[in-house]
GROMACS .gro file of C-alpha atoms in nm:
model
  168
    1MET     CA    1  -1.347  -0.099  -2.080
    2ILE     CA    2  -0.976  -0.073  -2.023
    3VAL     CA    3  -0.757  -0.323  -1.836
    4PHE     CA    4  -0.465  -0.200  -1.628
    5ASP     CA    5  -0.191  -0.402  -1.464
    6LEU     CA    6  -0.177  -0.265  -1.110
    7HIS     CA    7   0.060  -0.302  -0.817
    8CYS     CA    8   0.056  -0.204  -0.453
    9GLU     CA    9   0.329  -0.053  -0.239
   10HIS     CA   10   0.426  -0.407  -0.129
   11GLY     CA   11   0.486  -0.531  -0.485
   12HIS     CA   12   0.168  -0.737  -0.529
   13ARG     CA   13   0.055  -0.730  -0.893
   14PHE     CA   14  -0.303  -0.766  -1.008
   15GLU     CA   15  -0.537  -0.661  -1.286
   16GLY     CA   16  -0.817  -0.402  -1.281
   17TRP     CA   17  -1.093  -0.318  -1.531
   18PHE     CA   18  -1.209   0.043  -1.561
   19LYS     CA   19  -1.433   0.257  -1.780
   20SER     CA   20  -1.141   0.489  -1.851
   21SER     CA   21  -0.804   0.602  -1.719
   22SER     CA   22  -0.977   0.885  -1.533
   23ASP     CA   23  -1.214   0.630  -1.370
   24PHE     CA   24  -0.907   0.455  -1.224
   25GLU     CA   25  -0.765   0.785  -1.097
   26ASP     CA   26  -1.102   0.879  -0.946
   27GLN     CA   27  -1.132   0.547  -0.761
   28VAL     CA   28  -0.779   0.584  -0.621
   29ALA     CA   29  -0.851   0.942  -0.509
   30ARG     CA   30  -1.169   0.831  -0.330
   31GLY     CA   31  -0.995   0.544  -0.152
   32LEU     CA   32  -1.188   0.271  -0.336
   33MET     CA   33  -0.882   0.083  -0.466
   34MET     CA   34  -0.734  -0.191  -0.253
   35CYS     CA   35  -0.476  -0.463  -0.307
   36PRO     CA   36  -0.658  -0.801  -0.301
   37GLU     CA   37  -0.356  -0.964  -0.133
   38CYS     CA   38  -0.267  -0.728   0.152
   39GLY     CA   39  -0.549  -0.472   0.161
   40THR     CA   40  -0.332  -0.161   0.125
   41GLN     CA   41  -0.492   0.130  -0.057
   42VAL     CA   42  -0.159   0.252  -0.200
   43VAL     CA   43  -0.217   0.120  -0.553
   44SER     CA   44  -0.080   0.245  -0.885
   45LYS     CA   45  -0.055   0.137  -1.247
   46ALA     CA   46   0.223  -0.107  -1.325
   47PRO     CA   47   0.425  -0.073  -1.645
   48MET     CA   48   0.249  -0.255  -1.928
   49ALA     CA   49   0.366  -0.375  -2.266
   50PRO     CA   50   0.169  -0.208  -2.545
   51ALA     CA   51  -0.072  -0.420  -2.746
   52VAL     CA   52   0.064  -0.405  -3.100
   53PRO     CA   53  -0.154  -0.580  -3.358
   54ALA     CA   54   0.008  -0.789  -3.630
   55LYS     CA   55   0.027  -0.637  -3.977
   56GLY     CA   56  -0.252  -0.751  -4.204
   57ASN     CA   57  -0.011  -0.868  -4.474
   58SER     CA   58   0.218  -1.072  -4.247
   59LEU     CA   59   0.231  -1.451  -4.263
   60PRO     CA   60   0.092  -1.645  -3.967
   61GLU     CA   61   0.349  -1.801  -3.734
   62ARG     CA   62   0.432  -2.158  -3.825
   63ALA     CA   63   0.342  -2.428  -3.573
   64SER     CA   64   0.692  -2.578  -3.611
   65GLN     CA   65   0.857  -2.265  -3.470
   66PRO     CA   66   0.946  -2.287  -3.102
   67GLN     CA   67   0.712  -2.092  -2.875
   68MET     CA   68   0.850  -1.857  -2.611
   69GLN     CA   69   0.782  -1.975  -2.258
   70PRO     CA   70   0.704  -1.727  -1.981
   71GLN     CA   71   0.997  -1.665  -1.751
   72PRO     CA   72   0.949  -1.707  -1.375
   73VAL     CA   73   0.929  -1.394  -1.162
   74PRO     CA   74   1.214  -1.371  -0.909
   75ALA     CA   75   1.114  -1.431  -0.546
   76ALA     CA   76   1.278  -1.110  -0.423
   77SER     CA   77   1.425  -0.796  -0.574
   78LYS     CA   78   1.766  -0.646  -0.497
   79THR     CA   79   1.609  -0.446  -0.215
   80GLY     CA   80   1.459  -0.758  -0.058
   81GLU     CA   81   1.098  -0.666  -0.142
   82GLN     CA   82   0.872  -0.958  -0.221
   83THR     CA   83   0.731  -0.979  -0.572
   84VAL     CA   84   0.461  -1.199  -0.715
   85SER     CA   85   0.373  -1.319  -1.060
   86ASN     CA   86   0.063  -1.176  -1.222
   87ALA     CA   87  -0.044  -1.530  -1.312
   88ARG     CA   88  -0.382  -1.656  -1.192
   89PRO     CA   89  -0.375  -1.785  -0.835
   90PRO     CA   90  -0.421  -2.159  -0.774
   91ALA     CA   91  -0.778  -2.290  -0.795
   92GLU     CA   92  -0.806  -2.335  -0.416
   93VAL     CA   93  -0.708  -1.969  -0.362
   94GLN     CA   94  -0.962  -1.854  -0.621
   95LYS     CA   95  -1.230  -2.065  -0.450
   96ALA     CA   96  -1.141  -1.920  -0.108
   97LEU     CA   97  -1.167  -1.565  -0.250
   98GLU     CA   98  -1.506  -1.648  -0.404
   99VAL     CA   99  -1.634  -1.784  -0.072
  100LEU     CA  100  -1.505  -1.475   0.109
  101ALA     CA  101  -1.667  -1.244  -0.149
  102GLN     CA  102  -1.999  -1.431  -0.113
  103ALA     CA  103  -1.980  -1.407   0.268
  104GLN     CA  104  -1.916  -1.032   0.245
  105ALA     CA  105  -2.207  -0.986   0.003
  106LYS     CA  106  -2.440  -1.181   0.234
  107ALA     CA  107  -2.330  -0.978   0.537
  108LEU     CA  108  -2.387  -0.652   0.350
  109GLU     CA  109  -2.744  -0.750   0.253
  110LYS     CA  110  -2.860  -0.650   0.603
  111SER     CA  111  -2.623  -0.356   0.635
  112THR     CA  112  -2.687   0.010   0.556
  113TYR     CA  113  -2.427   0.210   0.364
  114VAL     CA  114  -2.349   0.531   0.554
  115GLY     CA  115  -2.058   0.659   0.343
  116LYS     CA  116  -1.810   0.892   0.512
  117ASP     CA  117  -2.029   0.907   0.828
  118PHE     CA  118  -1.914   0.556   0.921
  119ALA     CA  119  -1.674   0.657   1.200
  120LYS     CA  120  -1.920   0.909   1.349
  121GLN     CA  121  -2.216   0.670   1.344
  122SER     CA  122  -2.012   0.375   1.476
  123ARG     CA  123  -1.890   0.588   1.765
  124GLU     CA  124  -2.245   0.713   1.842
  125MET     CA  125  -2.376   0.355   1.854
  126HIS     CA  126  -2.087   0.245   2.076
  127TYR     CA  127  -2.155   0.522   2.328
  128GLY     CA  128  -2.535   0.469   2.323
  129GLU     CA  129  -2.611   0.799   2.148
  130ARG     CA  130  -2.813   0.624   1.879
  131ASP     CA  131  -2.979   0.287   1.819
  132GLU     CA  132  -2.748   0.006   1.713
  133ALA     CA  133  -2.762  -0.106   1.353
  134VAL     CA  134  -2.547  -0.296   1.107
  135ILE     CA  135  -2.370  -0.037   0.891
  136HIS     CA  136  -2.082  -0.013   0.647
  137GLY     CA  137  -1.910   0.284   0.488
  138GLN     CA  138  -1.580   0.465   0.450
  139ALA     CA  139  -1.325   0.550   0.716
  140SER     CA  140  -0.970   0.674   0.685
  141LEU     CA  141  -0.689   0.466   0.832
  142GLU     CA  142  -0.657   0.724   1.111
  143GLU     CA  143  -1.031   0.707   1.189
  144ALA     CA  144  -1.019   0.326   1.195
  145LYS     CA  145  -0.723   0.332   1.436
  146GLU     CA  146  -0.905   0.576   1.666
  147LEU     CA  147  -1.217   0.358   1.666
  148ALA     CA  148  -1.011   0.050   1.753
  149GLU     CA  149  -0.833   0.237   2.035
  150GLU     CA  150  -1.173   0.338   2.178
  151GLY     CA  151  -1.295  -0.023   2.166
  152VAL     CA  152  -1.555   0.042   1.897
  153PRO     CA  153  -1.620  -0.295   1.726
  154VAL     CA  154  -1.533  -0.239   1.358
  155ALA     CA  155  -1.354  -0.444   1.095
  156PRO     CA  156  -1.228  -0.371   0.743
  157LEU     CA  157  -1.409  -0.532   0.454
  158PRO     CA  158  -1.187  -0.768   0.253
  159PHE     CA  159  -1.313  -0.630  -0.080
  160PRO     CA  160  -1.395  -0.271  -0.182
  161VAL     CA  161  -1.762  -0.176  -0.190
  162ALA     CA  162  -1.903   0.075  -0.437
  163PRO     CA  163  -2.142   0.334  -0.290
  164PRO     CA  164  -2.506   0.256  -0.383
  165GLU     CA  165  -2.537   0.567  -0.600
  166GLU     CA  166  -2.257   0.436  -0.824
  167LEU     CA  167  -2.419   0.099  -0.893
  168ASN     CA  168  -2.618   0.031  -1.210
   0.00000   0.00000   0.00000
C-alpha cells in the first residue's frame, strides 16, 4: 500500500491509501475520488516530503534536545482560498463521519448497483417505464443536474462506493 497526501480544487487536504500510483490515477479517471469535506471530484496529489530513513550508524536523538513543534496552517492564502490542516479532525467530527458512513452502508444494503446506467434507470422509474427499485450507481455532474431539473428524486452519496466487481 502507498499513502498519498491529496487535495481538492478547494484546498481541502486529506490522505488516501492505494495499491499503487496507477491505482490512484485509475480511480480519479473513473470518477471514484471525492473530497470528504466538500464532495468535489477534482482531486490531485499534494506535494509530500520524502520519507528519508536515518542512517544506521547515526546516534539517536537525545531527549534533552528541543523538539520541533508543528506550525499552524494559515487560515487563507494570498488569493483568499481557504486552506485546512491535514491534522485529524476533532473526535466529534470523526464520530459524525462514522455515523454517516454507517447510515450509507445500511441504506446500500437494500440497493442494487447499476453502474453507469444510473441516470437512465432512474429516469425510466420516474416516468413509469420500469418498476421502481432502490438503486445506486454512477452519474456525471451533467446527468445529475438534468435528473434534478426533471424532478427525478436522486441524491449524491456522501462517500464513494466501489463497484461490486472491484470488492474482495
